[in-house]
Amino acid sequence: MERTGSSALQRYFARNRRVLRAMGVRYPKAEAGGGALEKHQELVDAIAASARGEVHPEHGSAADVIASYVRRAERSTNTVISAEGLSAPDPLFAEALAPLAQDFDVRVVVFLRRQDEWAVSAYRQAVVAGTVDGQGIEDWLQREETRARMDYRHILGLWKA
């Protein structure tokens, strides 16, 4: 999930691909916008576009992006995919990736942060990004989207299903 140290983990994995591969772990390069990224955001973007009935203009279809990851995963004992967007409180990401469990031993690892600490960090980020529209943290916490992000049981349930 976002605001849980995921960027630091992604940077570590990306910078240590060669060492990880020697240990049997693949952290695939994410190609988007002409350069390798540390997280696999194109997977999130393509799946979200597909849910809207669209093909992502830069990354292509969700099926093609997923197939690209599958081809790379087939060449490794363990493959790690990381993108905060996959933790969205929406079933579309888990549903899009669920078929992979037919051919792979899939394990979903979710890093959680105590909800009060997450809320302070996420609110601070929203203030910096200018997306709180002058709301105080109390009002921001009452937003449906904020409450959905804090419903860990629901989010974990989507992946468990």
PDB file of C-alpha atoms in Angstrom:
ATOM      1  CA  MET A   1       0.000   0.000   0.000  1.00  0.00           C
ATOM      2  CA  GLU A   2       1.054   3.579  -0.480  1.00  0.00           C
ATOM      3  CA  ARG A   3       2.665   5.392   2.458  1.00  0.00           C
ATOM      4  CA  THR A   4       4.183   2.179   3.842  1.00  0.00           C
ATOM      5  CA  GLY A   5       7.789   2.484   2.655  1.00  0.00           C
ATOM      6  CA  SER A   6       6.986   0.913  -0.704  1.00  0.00           C
ATOM      7  CA  SER A   7       9.113   3.353  -2.688  1.00  0.00           C
ATOM      8  CA  ALA A   8      12.178   2.464  -0.627  1.00  0.00           C
ATOM      9  CA  LEU A   9      11.542  -1.252  -1.199  1.00  0.00           C
ATOM     10  CA  GLN A  10      11.006  -0.703  -4.922  1.00  0.00           C
ATOM     11  CA  ARG A  11      14.244   1.275  -5.214  1.00  0.00           C
ATOM     12  CA  TYR A  12      16.098  -1.483  -3.351  1.00  0.00           C
ATOM     13  CA  PHE A  13      14.701  -4.204  -5.611  1.00  0.00           C
ATOM     14  CA  ALA A  14      15.374  -2.180  -8.760  1.00  0.00           C
ATOM     15  CA  ARG A  15      18.958  -1.365  -7.784  1.00  0.00           C
ATOM     16  CA  ASN A  16      19.722  -4.960  -6.813  1.00  0.00           C
ATOM     17  CA  ARG A  17      18.173  -6.858  -9.720  1.00  0.00           C
ATOM     18  CA  ARG A  18      21.386  -8.716 -10.546  1.00  0.00           C
ATOM     19  CA  VAL A  19      21.960  -9.903  -6.968  1.00  0.00           C
ATOM     20  CA  LEU A  20      18.316 -10.858  -6.575  1.00  0.00           C
ATOM     21  CA  ARG A  21      18.390 -12.816  -9.832  1.00  0.00           C
ATOM     22  CA  ALA A  22      21.418 -14.788  -8.571  1.00  0.00           C
ATOM     23  CA  MET A  23      19.227 -15.682  -5.584  1.00  0.00           C
ATOM     24  CA  GLY A  24      16.395 -16.850  -7.876  1.00  0.00           C
ATOM     25  CA  VAL A  25      14.286 -13.708  -7.554  1.00  0.00           C
ATOM     26  CA  ARG A  26      13.262 -11.651 -10.583  1.00  0.00           C
ATOM     27  CA  TYR A  27      12.195  -8.042 -10.180  1.00  0.00           C
ATOM     28  CA  PRO A  28      11.167  -7.257 -13.766  1.00  0.00           C
ATOM     29  CA  LYS A  29      11.976  -3.926 -15.305  1.00  0.00           C
ATOM     30  CA  ALA A  30       8.898  -1.817 -15.787  1.00  0.00           C
ATOM     31  CA  GLU A  31       9.063  -0.067 -19.108  1.00  0.00           C
ATOM     32  CA  ALA A  32       6.966   3.063 -19.354  1.00  0.00           C
ATOM     33  CA  GLY A  33       7.539   6.481 -20.791  1.00  0.00           C
ATOM     34  CA  GLY A  34      10.775   5.422 -22.443  1.00  0.00           C
ATOM     35  CA  GLY A  35      12.680   4.460 -19.287  1.00  0.00           C
ATOM     36  CA  ALA A  36      12.784   1.689 -16.739  1.00  0.00           C
ATOM     37  CA  LEU A  37      10.798   2.489 -13.632  1.00  0.00           C
ATOM     38  CA  GLU A  38      11.224   1.145 -10.133  1.00  0.00           C
ATOM     39  CA  LYS A  39       7.589   0.138  -9.703  1.00  0.00           C
ATOM     40  CA  HIS A  40       5.213  -1.651 -12.039  1.00  0.00           C
ATOM     41  CA  GLN A  41       2.776   1.204 -12.551  1.00  0.00           C
ATOM     42  CA  GLU A  42       2.047   0.301 -16.168  1.00  0.00           C
ATOM     43  CA  LEU A  43       0.325  -2.844 -14.887  1.00  0.00           C
ATOM     44  CA  VAL A  44      -1.977  -0.728 -12.723  1.00  0.00           C
ATOM     45  CA  ASP A  45      -2.595   1.791 -15.525  1.00  0.00           C
ATOM     46  CA  ALA A  46      -3.396  -0.880 -18.134  1.00  0.00           C
ATOM     47  CA  ILE A  47      -5.771  -2.775 -15.827  1.00  0.00           C
ATOM     48  CA  ALA A  48      -7.562   0.455 -14.856  1.00  0.00           C
ATOM     49  CA  ALA A  49      -7.937   1.426 -18.526  1.00  0.00           C
ATOM     50  CA  SER A  50      -9.298  -2.032 -19.323  1.00  0.00           C
ATOM     51  CA  ALA A  51     -11.889  -1.678 -16.550  1.00  0.00           C
ATOM     52  CA  ARG A  52     -13.072   1.507 -18.305  1.00  0.00           C
ATOM     53  CA  GLY A  53     -13.325  -0.414 -21.582  1.00  0.00           C
ATOM     54  CA  GLU A  54     -10.222   1.263 -22.969  1.00  0.00           C
ATOM     55  CA  VAL A  55      -6.734   0.310 -24.061  1.00  0.00           C
ATOM     56  CA  HIS A  56      -4.051   2.348 -22.364  1.00  0.00           C
ATOM     57  CA  PRO A  57      -2.585   4.651 -25.045  1.00  0.00           C
ATOM     58  CA  GLU A  58       1.014   4.169 -23.894  1.00  0.00           C
ATOM     59  CA  HIS A  59       1.124   0.695 -22.349  1.00  0.00           C
ATOM     60  CA  GLY A  60      -1.426  -1.165 -24.458  1.00  0.00           C
ATOM     61  CA  SER A  61      -4.029  -3.633 -23.274  1.00  0.00           C
ATOM     62  CA  ALA A  62      -4.085  -5.123 -19.791  1.00  0.00           C
ATOM     63  CA  ALA A  63      -3.883  -8.587 -21.345  1.00  0.00           C
ATOM     64  CA  ASP A  64      -0.690  -7.660 -23.210  1.00  0.00           C
ATOM     65  CA  VAL A  65       0.945  -6.085 -20.157  1.00  0.00           C
ATOM     66  CA  ILE A  66       0.047  -9.080 -17.986  1.00  0.00           C
ATOM     67  CA  ALA A  67       1.313 -11.464 -20.693  1.00  0.00           C
ATOM     68  CA  SER A  68       4.625  -9.596 -20.754  1.00  0.00           C
ATOM     69  CA  TYR A  69       5.032 -10.140 -17.024  1.00  0.00           C
ATOM     70  CA  VAL A  70       4.024 -13.801 -17.389  1.00  0.00           C
ATOM     71  CA  ARG A  71       6.714 -14.398 -20.027  1.00  0.00           C
ATOM     72  CA  ARG A  72       9.341 -12.961 -17.706  1.00  0.00           C
ATOM     73  CA  ALA A  73       8.000 -14.833 -14.665  1.00  0.00           C
ATOM     74  CA  GLU A  74       8.231 -18.129 -16.531  1.00  0.00           C
ATOM     75  CA  ARG A  75      12.011 -17.687 -16.654  1.00  0.00           C
ATOM     76  CA  SER A  76      12.430 -17.387 -12.889  1.00  0.00           C
ATOM     77  CA  THR A  77      11.768 -19.296  -9.701  1.00  0.00           C
ATOM     78  CA  ASN A  78      10.292 -16.238  -7.982  1.00  0.00           C
ATOM     79  CA  THR A  79       9.048 -12.983  -9.454  1.00  0.00           C
ATOM     80  CA  VAL A  80       8.169  -9.889  -7.440  1.00  0.00           C
ATOM     81  CA  ILE A  81       5.719  -7.298  -8.776  1.00  0.00           C
ATOM     82  CA  SER A  82       5.243  -4.071  -6.828  1.00  0.00           C
ATOM     83  CA  ALA A  83       2.893  -1.156  -7.391  1.00  0.00           C
ATOM     84  CA  GLU A  84       0.952   0.727  -4.744  1.00  0.00           C
ATOM     85  CA  GLY A  85      -2.036   1.051  -7.061  1.00  0.00           C
ATOM     86  CA  LEU A  86      -2.665  -2.678  -6.809  1.00  0.00           C
ATOM     87  CA  SER A  87      -3.823  -2.074  -3.228  1.00  0.00           C
ATOM     88  CA  ALA A  88      -6.733   0.106  -4.324  1.00  0.00           C
ATOM     89  CA  PRO A  89     -10.005  -0.811  -2.592  1.00  0.00           C
ATOM     90  CA  ASP A  90     -11.432  -2.038  -5.898  1.00  0.00           C
ATOM     91  CA  PRO A  91     -11.700  -5.673  -6.998  1.00  0.00           C
ATOM     92  CA  LEU A  92     -10.562  -4.980 -10.561  1.00  0.00           C
ATOM     93  CA  PHE A  93      -6.835  -5.485  -9.856  1.00  0.00           C
ATOM     94  CA  ALA A  94      -7.206  -8.765  -7.967  1.00  0.00           C
ATOM     95  CA  GLU A  95      -9.698 -10.015 -10.560  1.00  0.00           C
ATOM     96  CA  ALA A  96      -7.394  -9.149 -13.463  1.00  0.00           C
ATOM     97  CA  LEU A  97      -4.461 -10.990 -11.898  1.00  0.00           C
ATOM     98  CA  ALA A  98      -6.398 -13.923 -10.370  1.00  0.00           C
ATOM     99  CA  PRO A  99      -5.989 -16.171 -13.456  1.00  0.00           C
ATOM    100  CA  LEU A 100      -2.227 -16.217 -12.802  1.00  0.00           C
ATOM    101  CA  ALA A 101      -2.898 -18.507  -9.837  1.00  0.00           C
ATOM    102  CA  GLN A 102      -3.793 -21.281 -12.311  1.00  0.00           C
ATOM    103  CA  ASP A 103      -0.208 -21.462 -13.582  1.00  0.00           C
ATOM    104  CA  PHE A 104       1.843 -19.976 -10.736  1.00  0.00           C
ATOM    105  CA  ASP A 105       2.125 -20.280  -6.978  1.00  0.00           C
ATOM    106  CA  VAL A 106       0.932 -16.737  -6.284  1.00  0.00           C
ATOM    107  CA  ARG A 107       1.509 -15.084  -2.936  1.00  0.00           C
ATOM    108  CA  VAL A 108       0.270 -11.612  -2.259  1.00  0.00           C
ATOM    109  CA  VAL A 109       2.324  -9.647   0.249  1.00  0.00           C
ATOM    110  CA  VAL A 110       0.809  -6.443   1.557  1.00  0.00           C
ATOM    111  CA  PHE A 111       2.676  -3.993   3.749  1.00  0.00           C
ATOM    112  CA  LEU A 112       0.303  -2.233   6.104  1.00  0.00           C
ATOM    113  CA  ARG A 113       0.883   0.739   8.334  1.00  0.00           C
ATOM    114  CA  ARG A 114      -1.046   1.514  11.479  1.00  0.00           C
ATOM    115  CA  GLN A 115      -4.099   3.360  10.218  1.00  0.00           C
ATOM    116  CA  ASP A 116      -3.556   6.503  12.276  1.00  0.00           C
ATOM    117  CA  GLU A 117       0.033   6.772  11.030  1.00  0.00           C
ATOM    118  CA  TRP A 118      -1.095   6.052   7.463  1.00  0.00           C
ATOM    119  CA  ALA A 119      -3.765   8.754   7.706  1.00  0.00           C
ATOM    120  CA  VAL A 120      -1.337  11.442   8.887  1.00  0.00           C
ATOM    121  CA  SER A 121       1.166  10.543   6.161  1.00  0.00           C
ATOM    122  CA  ALA A 122      -1.463  10.316   3.407  1.00  0.00           C
ATOM    123  CA  TYR A 123      -3.076  13.581   4.479  1.00  0.00           C
ATOM    124  CA  ARG A 124       0.298  15.331   4.489  1.00  0.00           C
ATOM    125  CA  GLN A 125       0.934  14.043   0.964  1.00  0.00           C
ATOM    126  CA  ALA A 126      -2.523  15.190  -0.162  1.00  0.00           C
ATOM    127  CA  VAL A 127      -1.869  18.680   1.231  1.00  0.00           C
ATOM    128  CA  VAL A 128       1.443  18.892  -0.635  1.00  0.00           C
ATOM    129  CA  ALA A 129      -0.245  17.645  -3.817  1.00  0.00           C
ATOM    130  CA  GLY A 130      -3.058  20.166  -3.376  1.00  0.00           C
ATOM    131  CA  THR A 131      -5.847  17.573  -3.438  1.00  0.00           C
ATOM    132  CA  VAL A 132      -7.504  18.299  -0.074  1.00  0.00           C
ATOM    133  CA  ASP A 133      -9.317  21.432  -1.247  1.00  0.00           C
ATOM    134  CA  GLY A 134      -8.737  23.207   2.046  1.00  0.00           C
ATOM    135  CA  GLN A 135     -10.228  20.402   4.102  1.00  0.00           C
ATOM    136  CA  GLY A 136      -8.891  19.750   7.562  1.00  0.00           C
ATOM    137  CA  ILE A 137      -7.802  16.237   8.388  1.00  0.00           C
ATOM    138  CA  GLU A 138     -11.100  15.485  10.178  1.00  0.00           C
ATOM    139  CA  ASP A 139     -13.120  16.219   7.026  1.00  0.00           C
ATOM    140  CA  TRP A 140     -10.577  14.449   4.822  1.00  0.00           C
ATOM    141  CA  LEU A 141     -10.895  11.336   6.993  1.00  0.00           C
ATOM    142  CA  GLN A 142     -14.646  11.316   6.340  1.00  0.00           C
ATOM    143  CA  ARG A 143     -14.220  11.184   2.559  1.00  0.00           C
ATOM    144  CA  GLU A 144     -15.492   7.925   1.114  1.00  0.00           C
ATOM    145  CA  GLU A 145     -12.231   7.354  -0.778  1.00  0.00           C
ATOM    146  CA  THR A 146     -10.145   7.913   2.360  1.00  0.00           C
ATOM    147  CA  ARG A 147     -12.286   5.561   4.435  1.00  0.00           C
ATOM    148  CA  ALA A 148     -12.084   2.917   1.689  1.00  0.00           C
ATOM    149  CA  ARG A 149      -8.268   3.108   1.693  1.00  0.00           C
ATOM    150  CA  MET A 150      -8.282   2.587   5.456  1.00  0.00           C
ATOM    151  CA  ASP A 151     -10.541  -0.481   5.277  1.00  0.00           C
ATOM    152  CA  TYR A 152      -7.724  -3.026   5.395  1.00  0.00           C
ATOM    153  CA  ARG A 153     -10.105  -5.936   5.934  1.00  0.00           C
ATOM    154  CA  HIS A 154     -11.884  -5.149   2.678  1.00  0.00           C
ATOM    155  CA  ILE A 155      -8.688  -4.641   0.686  1.00  0.00           C
ATOM    156  CA  LEU A 156      -7.115  -7.853   1.983  1.00  0.00           C
ATOM    157  CA  GLY A 157     -10.385  -9.684   1.370  1.00  0.00           C
ATOM    158  CA  LEU A 158     -10.277  -8.733  -2.307  1.00  0.00           C
ATOM    159  CA  TRP A 159      -6.910 -10.434  -2.684  1.00  0.00           C
ATOM    160  CA  LYS A 160      -7.872 -13.408  -0.547  1.00  0.00           C
ATOM    161  CA  ALA A 161     -10.911 -14.040  -2.751  1.00  0.00           C
TER     162      ALA A 161
END
